[in-house]
Coordinates of C-alpha atoms in Angstrom, one line a residue:
X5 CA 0.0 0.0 0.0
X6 CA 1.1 3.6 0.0
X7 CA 3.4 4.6 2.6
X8 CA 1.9 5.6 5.4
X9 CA 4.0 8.6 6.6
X10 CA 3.4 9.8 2.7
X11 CA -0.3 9.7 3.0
X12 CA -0.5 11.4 6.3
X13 CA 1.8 13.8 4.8
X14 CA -0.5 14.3 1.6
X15 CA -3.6 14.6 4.3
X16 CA -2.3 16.7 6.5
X17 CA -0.5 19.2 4.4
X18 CA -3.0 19.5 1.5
X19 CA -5.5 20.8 4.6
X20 CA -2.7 22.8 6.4
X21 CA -1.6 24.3 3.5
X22 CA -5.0 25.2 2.1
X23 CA -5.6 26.3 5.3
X24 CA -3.5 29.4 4.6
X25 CA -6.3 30.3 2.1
X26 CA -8.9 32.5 3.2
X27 CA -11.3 33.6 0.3
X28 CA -14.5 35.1 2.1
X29 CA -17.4 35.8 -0.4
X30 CA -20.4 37.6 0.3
X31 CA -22.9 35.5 -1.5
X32 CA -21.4 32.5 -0.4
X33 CA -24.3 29.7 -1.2
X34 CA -25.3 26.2 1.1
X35 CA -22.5 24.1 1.2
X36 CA -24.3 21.1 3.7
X37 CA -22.7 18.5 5.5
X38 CA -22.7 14.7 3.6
X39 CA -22.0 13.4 6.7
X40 CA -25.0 10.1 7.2
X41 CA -27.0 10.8 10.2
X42 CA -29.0 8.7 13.1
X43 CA -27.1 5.3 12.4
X44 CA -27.5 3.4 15.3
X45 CA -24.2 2.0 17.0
X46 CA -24.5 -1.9 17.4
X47 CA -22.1 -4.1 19.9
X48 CA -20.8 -7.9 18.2
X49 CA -20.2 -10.2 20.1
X50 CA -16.3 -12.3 19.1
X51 CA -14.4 -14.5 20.6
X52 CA -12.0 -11.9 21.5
X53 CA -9.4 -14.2 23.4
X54 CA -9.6 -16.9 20.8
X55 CA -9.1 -14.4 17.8
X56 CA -6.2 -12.5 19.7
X57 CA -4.5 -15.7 19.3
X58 CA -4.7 -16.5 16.0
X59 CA -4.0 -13.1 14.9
X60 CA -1.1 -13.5 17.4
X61 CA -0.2 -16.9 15.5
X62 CA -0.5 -15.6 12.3
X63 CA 2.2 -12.7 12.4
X64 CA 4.9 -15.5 13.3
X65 CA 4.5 -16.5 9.6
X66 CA 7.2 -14.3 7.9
X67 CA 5.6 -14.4 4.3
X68 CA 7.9 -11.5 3.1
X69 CA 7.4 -9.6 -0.3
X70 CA 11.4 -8.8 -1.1
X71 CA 12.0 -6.7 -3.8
X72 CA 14.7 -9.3 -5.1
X73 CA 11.9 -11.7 -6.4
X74 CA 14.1 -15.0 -6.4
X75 CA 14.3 -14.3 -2.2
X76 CA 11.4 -15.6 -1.9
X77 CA 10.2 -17.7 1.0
X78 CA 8.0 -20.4 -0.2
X79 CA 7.6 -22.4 2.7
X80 CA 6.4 -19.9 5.3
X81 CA 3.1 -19.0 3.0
X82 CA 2.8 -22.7 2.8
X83 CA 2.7 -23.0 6.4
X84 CA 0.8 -19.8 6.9
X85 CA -1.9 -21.7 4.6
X86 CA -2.2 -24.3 6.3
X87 CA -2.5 -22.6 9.8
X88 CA -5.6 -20.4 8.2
X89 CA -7.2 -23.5 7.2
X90 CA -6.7 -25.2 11.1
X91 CA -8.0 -22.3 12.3
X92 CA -11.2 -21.5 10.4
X93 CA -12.9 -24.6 10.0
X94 CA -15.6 -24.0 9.2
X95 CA -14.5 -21.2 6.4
X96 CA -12.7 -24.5 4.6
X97 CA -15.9 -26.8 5.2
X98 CA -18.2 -24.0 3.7
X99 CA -16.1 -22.3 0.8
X100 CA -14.4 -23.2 -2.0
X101 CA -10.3 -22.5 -1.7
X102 CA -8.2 -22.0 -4.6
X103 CA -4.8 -21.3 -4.5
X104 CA -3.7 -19.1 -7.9
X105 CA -0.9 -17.4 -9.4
X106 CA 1.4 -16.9 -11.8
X107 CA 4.0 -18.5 -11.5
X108 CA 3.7 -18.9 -7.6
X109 CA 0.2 -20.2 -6.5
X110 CA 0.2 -18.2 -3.2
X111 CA -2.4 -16.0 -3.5
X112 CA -6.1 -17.7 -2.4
X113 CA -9.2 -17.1 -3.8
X114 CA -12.4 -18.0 -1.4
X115 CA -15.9 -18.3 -3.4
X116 CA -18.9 -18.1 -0.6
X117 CA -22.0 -19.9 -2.9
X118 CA -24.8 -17.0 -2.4
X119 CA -28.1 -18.1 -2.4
X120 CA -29.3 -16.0 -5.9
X121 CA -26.7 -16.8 -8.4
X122 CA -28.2 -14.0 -10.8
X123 CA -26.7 -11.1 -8.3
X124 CA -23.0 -9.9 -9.0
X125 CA -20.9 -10.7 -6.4
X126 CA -19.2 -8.7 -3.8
X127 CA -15.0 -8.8 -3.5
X128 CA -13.3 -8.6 -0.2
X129 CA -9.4 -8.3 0.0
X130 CA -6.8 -8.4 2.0
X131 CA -2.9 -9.2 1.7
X132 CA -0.8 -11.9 3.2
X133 CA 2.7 -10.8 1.9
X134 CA 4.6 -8.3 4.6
X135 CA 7.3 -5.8 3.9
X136 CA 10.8 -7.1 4.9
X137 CA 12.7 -5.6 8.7
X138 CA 15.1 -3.2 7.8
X139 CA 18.3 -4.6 9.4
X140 CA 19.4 -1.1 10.8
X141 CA 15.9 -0.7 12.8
X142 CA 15.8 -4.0 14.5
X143 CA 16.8 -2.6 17.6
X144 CA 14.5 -0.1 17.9
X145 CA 11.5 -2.7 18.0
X146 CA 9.7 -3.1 21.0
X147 CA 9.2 -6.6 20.6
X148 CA 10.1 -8.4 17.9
X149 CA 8.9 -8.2 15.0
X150 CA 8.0 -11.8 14.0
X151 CA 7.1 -12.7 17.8
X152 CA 3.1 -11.9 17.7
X153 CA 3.7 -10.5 21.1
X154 CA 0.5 -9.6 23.2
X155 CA 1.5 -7.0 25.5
X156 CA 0.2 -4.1 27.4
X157 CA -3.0 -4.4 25.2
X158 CA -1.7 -4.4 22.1
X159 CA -0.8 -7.3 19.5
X160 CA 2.4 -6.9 18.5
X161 CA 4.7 -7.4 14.6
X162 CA 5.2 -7.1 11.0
X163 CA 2.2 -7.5 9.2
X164 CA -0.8 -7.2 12.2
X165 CA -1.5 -3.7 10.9
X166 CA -0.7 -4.3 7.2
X167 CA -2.3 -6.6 6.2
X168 CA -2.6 -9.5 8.3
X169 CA -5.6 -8.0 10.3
X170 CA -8.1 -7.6 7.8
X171 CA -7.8 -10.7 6.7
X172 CA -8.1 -12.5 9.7
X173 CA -10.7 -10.3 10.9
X174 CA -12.5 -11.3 7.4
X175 CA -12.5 -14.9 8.1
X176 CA -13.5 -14.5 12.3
X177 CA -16.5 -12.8 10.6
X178 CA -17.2 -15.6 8.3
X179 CA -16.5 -18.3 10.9
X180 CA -18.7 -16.4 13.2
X181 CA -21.5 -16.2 10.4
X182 CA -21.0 -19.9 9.2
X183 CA -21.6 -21.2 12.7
X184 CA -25.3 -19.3 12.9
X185 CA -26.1 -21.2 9.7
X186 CA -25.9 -18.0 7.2
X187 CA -25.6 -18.1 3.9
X188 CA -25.4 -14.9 1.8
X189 CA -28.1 -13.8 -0.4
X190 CA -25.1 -12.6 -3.2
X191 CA -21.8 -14.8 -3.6
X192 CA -19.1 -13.2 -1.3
X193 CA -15.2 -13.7 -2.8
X194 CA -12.1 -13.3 -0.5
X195 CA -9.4 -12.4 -2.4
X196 CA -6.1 -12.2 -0.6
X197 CA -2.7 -12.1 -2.6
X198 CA 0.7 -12.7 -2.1
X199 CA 2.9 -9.8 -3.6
X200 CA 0.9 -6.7 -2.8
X201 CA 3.7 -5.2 -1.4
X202 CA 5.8 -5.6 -4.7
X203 CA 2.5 -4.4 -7.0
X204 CA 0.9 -7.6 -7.6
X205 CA 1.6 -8.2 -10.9
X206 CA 1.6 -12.6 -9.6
X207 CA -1.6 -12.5 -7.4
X208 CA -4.0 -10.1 -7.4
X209 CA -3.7 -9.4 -11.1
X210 CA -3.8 -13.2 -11.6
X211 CA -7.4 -13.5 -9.3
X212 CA -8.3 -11.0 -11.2
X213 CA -8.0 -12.2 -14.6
X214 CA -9.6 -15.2 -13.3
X215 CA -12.8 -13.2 -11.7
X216 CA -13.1 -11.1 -15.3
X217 CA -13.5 -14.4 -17.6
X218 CA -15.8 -15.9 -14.4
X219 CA -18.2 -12.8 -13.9
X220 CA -19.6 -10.6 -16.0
X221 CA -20.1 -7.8 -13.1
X222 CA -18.8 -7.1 -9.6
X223 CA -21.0 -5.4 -7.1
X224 CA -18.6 -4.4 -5.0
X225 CA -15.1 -4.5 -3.8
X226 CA -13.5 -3.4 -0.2
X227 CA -9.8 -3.8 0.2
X228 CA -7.1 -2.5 3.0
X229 CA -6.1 1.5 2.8
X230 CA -6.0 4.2 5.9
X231 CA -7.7 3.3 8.7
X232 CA -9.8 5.2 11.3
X233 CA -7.7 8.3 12.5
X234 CA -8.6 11.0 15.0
X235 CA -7.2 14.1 14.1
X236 CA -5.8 13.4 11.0
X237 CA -7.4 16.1 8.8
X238 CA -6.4 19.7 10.1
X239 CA -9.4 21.3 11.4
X240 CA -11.0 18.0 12.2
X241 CA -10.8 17.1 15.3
X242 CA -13.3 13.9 14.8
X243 CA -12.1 10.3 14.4
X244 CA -11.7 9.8 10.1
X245 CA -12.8 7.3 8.0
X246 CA -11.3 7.6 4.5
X247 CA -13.0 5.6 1.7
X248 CA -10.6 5.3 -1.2
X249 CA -12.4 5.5 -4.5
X250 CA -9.6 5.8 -6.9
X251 CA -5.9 5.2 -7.3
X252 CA -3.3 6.2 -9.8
X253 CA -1.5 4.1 -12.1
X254 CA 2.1 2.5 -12.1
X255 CA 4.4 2.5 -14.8
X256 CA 8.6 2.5 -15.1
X257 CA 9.5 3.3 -18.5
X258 CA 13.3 2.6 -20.0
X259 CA 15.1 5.0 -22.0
X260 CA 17.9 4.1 -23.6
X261 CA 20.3 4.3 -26.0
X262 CA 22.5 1.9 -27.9
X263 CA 25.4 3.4 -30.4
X264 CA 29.0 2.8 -30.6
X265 CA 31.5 3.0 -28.1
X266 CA 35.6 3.4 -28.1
X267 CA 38.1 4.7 -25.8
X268 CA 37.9 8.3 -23.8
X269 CA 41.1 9.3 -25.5
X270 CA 39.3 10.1 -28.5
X271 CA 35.3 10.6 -27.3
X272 CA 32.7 12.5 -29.9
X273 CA 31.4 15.4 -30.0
X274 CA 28.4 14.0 -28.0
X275 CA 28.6 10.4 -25.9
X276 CA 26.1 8.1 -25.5
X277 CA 25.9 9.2 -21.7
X278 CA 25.2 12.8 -22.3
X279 CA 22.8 12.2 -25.0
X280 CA 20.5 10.3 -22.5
X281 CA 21.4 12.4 -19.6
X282 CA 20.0 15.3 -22.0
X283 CA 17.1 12.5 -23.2
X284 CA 16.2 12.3 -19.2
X285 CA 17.0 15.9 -18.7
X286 CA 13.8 16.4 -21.3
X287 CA 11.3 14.6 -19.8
X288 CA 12.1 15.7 -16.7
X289 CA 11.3 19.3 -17.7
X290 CA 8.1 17.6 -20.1
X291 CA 5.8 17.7 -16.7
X292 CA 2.5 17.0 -16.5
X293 CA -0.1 19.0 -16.6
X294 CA -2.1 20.0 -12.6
X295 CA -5.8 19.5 -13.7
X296 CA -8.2 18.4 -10.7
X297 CA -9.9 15.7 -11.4
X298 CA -13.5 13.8 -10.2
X299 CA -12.0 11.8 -7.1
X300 CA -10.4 14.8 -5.7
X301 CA -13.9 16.7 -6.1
X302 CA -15.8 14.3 -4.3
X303 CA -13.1 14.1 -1.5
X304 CA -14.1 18.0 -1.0
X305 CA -17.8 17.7 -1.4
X306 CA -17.7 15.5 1.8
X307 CA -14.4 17.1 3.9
X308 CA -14.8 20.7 2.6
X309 CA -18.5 21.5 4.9
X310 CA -16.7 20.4 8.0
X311 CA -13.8 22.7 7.6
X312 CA -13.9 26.1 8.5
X313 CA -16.1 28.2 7.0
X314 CA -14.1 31.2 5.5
X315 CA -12.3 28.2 3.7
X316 CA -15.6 26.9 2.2
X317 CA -15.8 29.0 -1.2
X318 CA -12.4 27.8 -2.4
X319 CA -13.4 24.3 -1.8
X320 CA -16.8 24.5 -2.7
X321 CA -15.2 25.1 -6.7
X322 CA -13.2 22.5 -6.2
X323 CA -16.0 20.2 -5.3
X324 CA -18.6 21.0 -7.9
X325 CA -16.2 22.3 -10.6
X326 CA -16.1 21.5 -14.1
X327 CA -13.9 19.0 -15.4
X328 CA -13.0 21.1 -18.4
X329 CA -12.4 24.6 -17.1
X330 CA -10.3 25.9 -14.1
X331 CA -11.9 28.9 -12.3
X332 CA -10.3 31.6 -10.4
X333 CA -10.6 29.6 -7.0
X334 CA -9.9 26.6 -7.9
X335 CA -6.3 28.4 -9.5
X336 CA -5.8 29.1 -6.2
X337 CA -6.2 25.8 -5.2
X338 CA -3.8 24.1 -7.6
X339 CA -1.4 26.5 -6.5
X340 CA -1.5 25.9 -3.2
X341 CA -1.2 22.3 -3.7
X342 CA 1.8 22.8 -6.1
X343 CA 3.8 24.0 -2.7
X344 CA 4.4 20.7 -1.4
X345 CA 5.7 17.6 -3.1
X346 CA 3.0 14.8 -1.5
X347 CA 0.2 16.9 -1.9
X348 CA 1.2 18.3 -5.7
X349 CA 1.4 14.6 -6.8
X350 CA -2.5 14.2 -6.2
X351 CA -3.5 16.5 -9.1
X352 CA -0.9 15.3 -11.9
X353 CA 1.2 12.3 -13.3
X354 CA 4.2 12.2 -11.6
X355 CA 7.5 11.9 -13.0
X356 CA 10.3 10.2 -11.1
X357 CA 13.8 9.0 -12.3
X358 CA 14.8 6.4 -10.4
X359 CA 17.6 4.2 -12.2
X360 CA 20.8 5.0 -14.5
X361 CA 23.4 2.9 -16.1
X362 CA 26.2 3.2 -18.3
X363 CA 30.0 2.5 -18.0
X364 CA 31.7 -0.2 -17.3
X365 CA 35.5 1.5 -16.9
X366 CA 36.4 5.2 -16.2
X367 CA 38.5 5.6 -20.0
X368 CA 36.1 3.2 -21.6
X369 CA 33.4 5.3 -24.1
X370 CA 29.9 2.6 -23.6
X371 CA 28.3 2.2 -26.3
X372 CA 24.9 1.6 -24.4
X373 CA 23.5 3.6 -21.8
X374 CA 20.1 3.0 -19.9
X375 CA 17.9 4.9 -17.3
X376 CA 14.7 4.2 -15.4
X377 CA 12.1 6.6 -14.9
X378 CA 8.8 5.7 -12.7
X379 CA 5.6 7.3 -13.5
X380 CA 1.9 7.6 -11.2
X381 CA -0.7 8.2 -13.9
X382 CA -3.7 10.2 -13.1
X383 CA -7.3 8.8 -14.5
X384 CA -7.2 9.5 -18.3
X385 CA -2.9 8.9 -18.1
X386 CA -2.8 5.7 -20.0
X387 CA 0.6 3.8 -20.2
X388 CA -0.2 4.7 -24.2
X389 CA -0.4 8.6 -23.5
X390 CA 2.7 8.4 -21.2
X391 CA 5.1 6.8 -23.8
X392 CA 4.0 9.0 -26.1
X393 CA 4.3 12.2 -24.1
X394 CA 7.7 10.9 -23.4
X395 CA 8.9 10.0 -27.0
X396 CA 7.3 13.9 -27.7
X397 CA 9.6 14.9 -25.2
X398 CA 12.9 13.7 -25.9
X399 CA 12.8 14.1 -30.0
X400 CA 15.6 12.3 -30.1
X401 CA 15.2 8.8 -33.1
X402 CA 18.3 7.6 -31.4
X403 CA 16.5 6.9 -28.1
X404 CA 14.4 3.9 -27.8
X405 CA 11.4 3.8 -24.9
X406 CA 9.8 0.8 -23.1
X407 CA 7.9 -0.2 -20.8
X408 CA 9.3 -2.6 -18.7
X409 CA 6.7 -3.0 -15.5
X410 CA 3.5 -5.0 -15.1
X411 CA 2.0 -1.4 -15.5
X412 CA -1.5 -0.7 -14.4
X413 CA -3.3 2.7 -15.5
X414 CA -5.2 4.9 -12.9
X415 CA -8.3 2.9 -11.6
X416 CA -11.6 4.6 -12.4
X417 CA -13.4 6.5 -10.0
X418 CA -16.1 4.6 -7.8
X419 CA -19.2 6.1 -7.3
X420 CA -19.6 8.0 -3.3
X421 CA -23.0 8.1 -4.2
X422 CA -23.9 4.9 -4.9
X423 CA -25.1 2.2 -2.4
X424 CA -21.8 0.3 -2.4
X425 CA -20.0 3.5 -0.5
X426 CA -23.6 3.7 1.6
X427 CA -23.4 0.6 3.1
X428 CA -19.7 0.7 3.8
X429 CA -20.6 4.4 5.4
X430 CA -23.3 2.3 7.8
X431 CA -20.9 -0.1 8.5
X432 CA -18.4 1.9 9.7
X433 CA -21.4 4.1 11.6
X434 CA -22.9 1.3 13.1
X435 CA -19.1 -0.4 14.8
X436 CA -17.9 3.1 15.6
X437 CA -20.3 5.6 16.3
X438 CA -21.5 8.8 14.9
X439 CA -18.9 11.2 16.6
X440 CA -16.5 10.7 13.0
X441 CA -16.2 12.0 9.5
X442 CA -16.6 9.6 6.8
X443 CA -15.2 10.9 3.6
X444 CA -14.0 9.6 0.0
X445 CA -9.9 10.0 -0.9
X446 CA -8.1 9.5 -3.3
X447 CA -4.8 7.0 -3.2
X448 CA -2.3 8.4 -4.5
X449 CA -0.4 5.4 -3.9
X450 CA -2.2 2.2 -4.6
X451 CA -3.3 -1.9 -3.5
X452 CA -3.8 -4.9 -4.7
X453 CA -7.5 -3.7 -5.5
X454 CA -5.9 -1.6 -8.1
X455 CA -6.3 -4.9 -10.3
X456 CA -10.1 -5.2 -10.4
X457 CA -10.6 -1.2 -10.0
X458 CA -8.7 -0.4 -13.4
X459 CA -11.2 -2.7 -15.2
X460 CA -14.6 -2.0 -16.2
X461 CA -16.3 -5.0 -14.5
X462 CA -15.6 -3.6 -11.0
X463 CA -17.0 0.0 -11.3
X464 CA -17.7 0.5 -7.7
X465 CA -13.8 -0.5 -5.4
X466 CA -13.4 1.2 -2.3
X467 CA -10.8 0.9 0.4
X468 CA -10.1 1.4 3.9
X469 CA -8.3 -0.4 6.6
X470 CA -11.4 -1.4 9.1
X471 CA -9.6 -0.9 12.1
X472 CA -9.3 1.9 14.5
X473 CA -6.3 3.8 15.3
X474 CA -5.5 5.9 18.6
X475 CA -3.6 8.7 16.8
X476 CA -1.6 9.5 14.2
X477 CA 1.8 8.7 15.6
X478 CA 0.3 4.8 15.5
X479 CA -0.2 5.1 11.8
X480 CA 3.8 4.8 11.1
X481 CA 3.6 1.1 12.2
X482 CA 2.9 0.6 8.6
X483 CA 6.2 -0.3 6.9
X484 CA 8.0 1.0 9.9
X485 CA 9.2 -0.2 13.5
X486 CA 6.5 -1.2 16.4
X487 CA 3.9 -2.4 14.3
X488 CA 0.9 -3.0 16.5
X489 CA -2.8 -2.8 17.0
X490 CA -4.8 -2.8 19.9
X491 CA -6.6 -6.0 21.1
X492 CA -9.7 -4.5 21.7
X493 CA -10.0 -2.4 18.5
X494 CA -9.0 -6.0 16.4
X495 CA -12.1 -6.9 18.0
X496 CA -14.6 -3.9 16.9
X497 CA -12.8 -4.7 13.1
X498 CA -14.3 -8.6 13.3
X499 CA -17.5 -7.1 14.5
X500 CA -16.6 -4.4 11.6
X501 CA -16.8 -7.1 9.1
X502 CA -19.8 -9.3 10.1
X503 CA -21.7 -6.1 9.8
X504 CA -20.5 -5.4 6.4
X505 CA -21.2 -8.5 5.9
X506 CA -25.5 -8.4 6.8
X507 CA -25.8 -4.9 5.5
X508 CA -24.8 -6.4 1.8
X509 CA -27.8 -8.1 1.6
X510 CA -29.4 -4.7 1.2
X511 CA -27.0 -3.6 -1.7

C-alpha cells in the first residue's frame, strides 16, 4: 500500500496548506454536510481471546514480499496456509479455496456460494505478503517483529497492521457467520494475494484475470487502505474514515540508448551518456499537466463543509467544478497544492527518475546507456499517453522507450453516491459511532484492488483499513518499526466485518 508517513503527509498538508487560504465571499451559497445521520451504534459479540490468538499466531509466519523476487520464501506462505485452514474450519468446510498465481500459487481465492446466483458478487481483499525488517531498525522494535507479542493491550509485529488484520478479521466474521447457519443472499469472494507489497503483478492481477473471464459484473469490492484516524485532517478534530475510490497508475519506462563505443582518448562530439542524460533531462522538464480531477472533487464535497467556513468557497469550486475549465478559486487551489511535493502529486502524473546505467570502466566510451524513470498516472494517463508524451519529449530517433513494469493505469473512479459506499458508510457508523467523518480519498499510492478497479467490470472498489487507530503517531507502524494494534479495537474490526457482511444483503 502507499506509505503511510506519505499519506498522512499528503492529508495533512493539503489541509494545512490550504488552510493558509482564506477567500470570504459575500454570496457564499449552502454548502451542507454529507455526513449520514441517526445510524445506530450496534455491539458484536467475538471470541475476543480466541481471535487474539490466531491473529497472534498468524504474524509468526514471515511471508515477506522482497524486492529481489528469487528471495522468496516459499515455505512460510505454505505453512501460513495451512494454519488459516486449522483455524477457520468451518470457512474451509463451507467455501471453495483456490490457491492461484502466476508463477507462484500463493495467492487464495475463497468463493462463498450466495443463495441467488443472478446477483453480481461482492470482493473482499486483503494481503498476506509483509514488507521485509530493515536490518538497521531491529533494535528499535519493541518486541520483535516476528514474535506476535500480546502485551500491554496491544498485538504486537510485522504485518498485524498491514495486512494481516483484515484478513483475519474477514474470516472471524465468516466463521462467526457460518456457525449461525448464514448463507449470503449474493456470492461473497475473499481475495487475498501474495505480492501486494511488490504491486501484484503474480496474485491479485492473476485473481483478477480469473474473476473477469468468471463474472460478467462485480458489485462491490472493499480492500485494506488508511484506517480510522482521530485528528488526521487539520481542522477535524473527529475520528476519520477515508473511503478510497480511486488510485493512480504505475508505470517505469526505459530509456535508452545503444550506439557505438571506443576509448575516452578520443570521445565525440556528443557520448552516449550525455545524450541520455540530455534525453532524461527532457522529460524531466516535459511535466505533466495540474488538472483536478473527479476523485479529488468528491473528496471535498464531503471534507470541505466540515472545515472552516471562510475556507468553504475555495473548496466548494473545487467540489462542484467542471472537469473542463479551471476557475479563479480553484487556481488558487492548484497553487497551493503545487507548494508541497505529497500533496502536488495528487492533481498530476508524476514523474520520477529512479535508475541510470552506463559504464563499465572510467577511459572506456559505452556504447549503451540506460535509465529508469517511474511514472503515477492520473485517471485518463494511460501507459499509451505516457510513452507518447515521453517520445514527444525527448525528440531524439536515437533513443528507444519501453515499458518494462507489469504497468497498471489509474483505476476509475467509484461512485460515493452509490449504495456500495452507503453501506460501507453504515458499517463503519454502526461499529464506531456517529462522533466521525466519513469521507471519500483518493490513493495516491495504490493496493492490490488496483487490479479489479482499473477494469470496467468492478465499477464500484473502495478501500479502507477497518480498524481503528488511537492517533496518528500509530499510523507509522505501517512499513515501519513497532507495528501493532490494539486487542480491543482488532475486536470492533471482526464485529466491523460481520456487519458489512449483513448490510450487503441490502446492496
Amino acid at each position: 500500500m502507499i506509505e503511510p508517513s506519505k499519506l498522512v503527509t499528503a492529508i495533512a498538508s493539503t489541509l494545512a496548506l490550504s488552510a493558509s487560504v482564506s477567500v470570504l465571499a459575500s454570496d457564499q451559497q449552502e454548502f451542507n454536510s454529507m455526513q449520514m445521520q441517526g445510524v445506530e451504534q450496534i455491539h458484536v459479540d467475538v471470541d475476543l481471546e480466541g481471535a487474539t490468538q490466531r491473529l497472534s499466531q498468524a504474524v509468526q509466519f514471515p511471508t515477506i514480499s522482497n524486492q529481489d523476487r528469487s528471495d522468496f520464501d516459499e515455505q512460510a506462505f505454505k505453512n501460513y496456509h495451512a494454519f488459516i485452514e486449522s483455524s477457520y474450519p468451518l470457512v474451509h468446510k463451507h467455501l471453495k479455496r483456490e490457491e492461484v498465481g502466476d508463477p507462484r500459487p500463493f495467492s487464495l481465492i475463497y468463493t462463498w456460494e450466495g443463495k441467488n446466483p443472478d446477483l453480481a458478487p461482492a470482493v473482499f481483499m486483503a494481503h498476506q505478503d509483509v514488507v521485509p525488517i530493515a536490518e538497521e531498525s531491529r533494535d528499535q522494535w519493541l518486541e520483535e517483529p516476528f514474535a506476535g507479542t500480546i502485551k500491554d493491550g496491544y498485538i504486537w509485529g510485522r504485518g498485524v497492521l498491514d495486512d494481516k488484520n483484515q484478513i483475519h478479521a474477514i474470516l472471524e466474521a465468516t466463521e462467526m457467520k457460518l456457525a449461525q447457519g448464514f448463507q449470503p443472499e449474493r456470492t461473497i469472494l475473499f481475495v487475498f494475494g501474495h505480492d501486494e507489497e511488490v504491486g501484484g503483478p503474480e496474485g491479485a492481477k492473476h485473481a483478477a484475470d480469473i474473476l473477469e473471464q468468471r463474472y460478467d459484473e462485480i458489485a462491490f469490492v472493499i480492500d485494506e487502505s488508511a484506517p480510522l484516524v482521530p485528528g488526521i485532517f487539520p481542522g477535524i478534530r473527529e475520528n476519520t474514515a477515508l473511503i478510497g475510490i480511486a488510485q493512480k497508475g504505475f508505470i517505469s519506462l526505459e530509456i535508452a540508448i545503444n550506439g557505438i563505443g571506443g576509448h575516452s582518448s578520443q570521445p565525440p562530439e556528443e557520448t552516449n551518456i550525455v545524450a541520455l542524460a540530455k534525453a532524461v533531462e527532457q522529460v524531466e522538464a516535459a511535466q505533466f499537466p495540474y488538472k483536478i480531477h473527479d476523485a479529488v472533487r468528491y473528496q471535498y464535497r464531503y471534507m470541505g463543509p466540515e472545515l472552516p467556513e471562510d475556507q468553504q468557497p475555495m473548496y466548494k469550486a473545487v467540489a462542484y467544478g467542471d472537469n473542463d475549465t479551471v476557475t479563479d478559486l480553484e487556481q488558487k487551489f492548484i497553487e497551493v497544492m503545487s507548494q508541497n511535493q505529497v500533496t502536488r502529486a495528487m492533481l498530476h502524473t508524476t514523474t520520477a527518475v529512479t535508475m541510470f546505467n552506463a559504464g563499465i570502466k572510467d577511459n572506456v566510451l559505452p556504447p549503451a546507456a540506460t535509465a529508469v524513470v517511474n511514472f503515477r498516472p492520473m485517471p485518463g494517463d494511460t501507459p499509451e499517453v505516457i510513452i507518447e508524451h515521453v517520445k514527444n519529449a525527448i525528440n531524439d530517433d536515437r533513443i528507444t522507450v519501453r515499458d518494462i513494469s507489469a504497468s497498471t493505469p489509474a483505476t476509475n473512479v467509484a461512485d460515493p453516491a452509490g449504495e456500495g459506499f452507503s453501506i460501507l458508510e453504515k458499517s463503519i457508523r454502526q461499529t464506531w459511532g456517529n462522533d466521525l467523518i466519513v469521507s471519500p480519498f483518493f490513493v495516491i499510492g495504490g493496493s492490490d484492488s488496483k487490479h479489479f478497479q482499473a477494469r470496467d467490470f468492478a465499477p464500484d472498489v473502495y478501500t479502507i483499513t477497518g480498524i481503528q487507530l488511537e492517533n496518528v503517531k500509530e499510523f507509522e507502524g505501517f512499513h515501519g518499526v513497532n507495528e501493532r494494534i490494539l486487542v480491543e479495537e482488532y475486536g470492533r474490526s471482526i464485529g466491523f466485518f460481520y456487519t458489512l457482511i449483513d448490510n450487503l444483503e441490502n446492496l
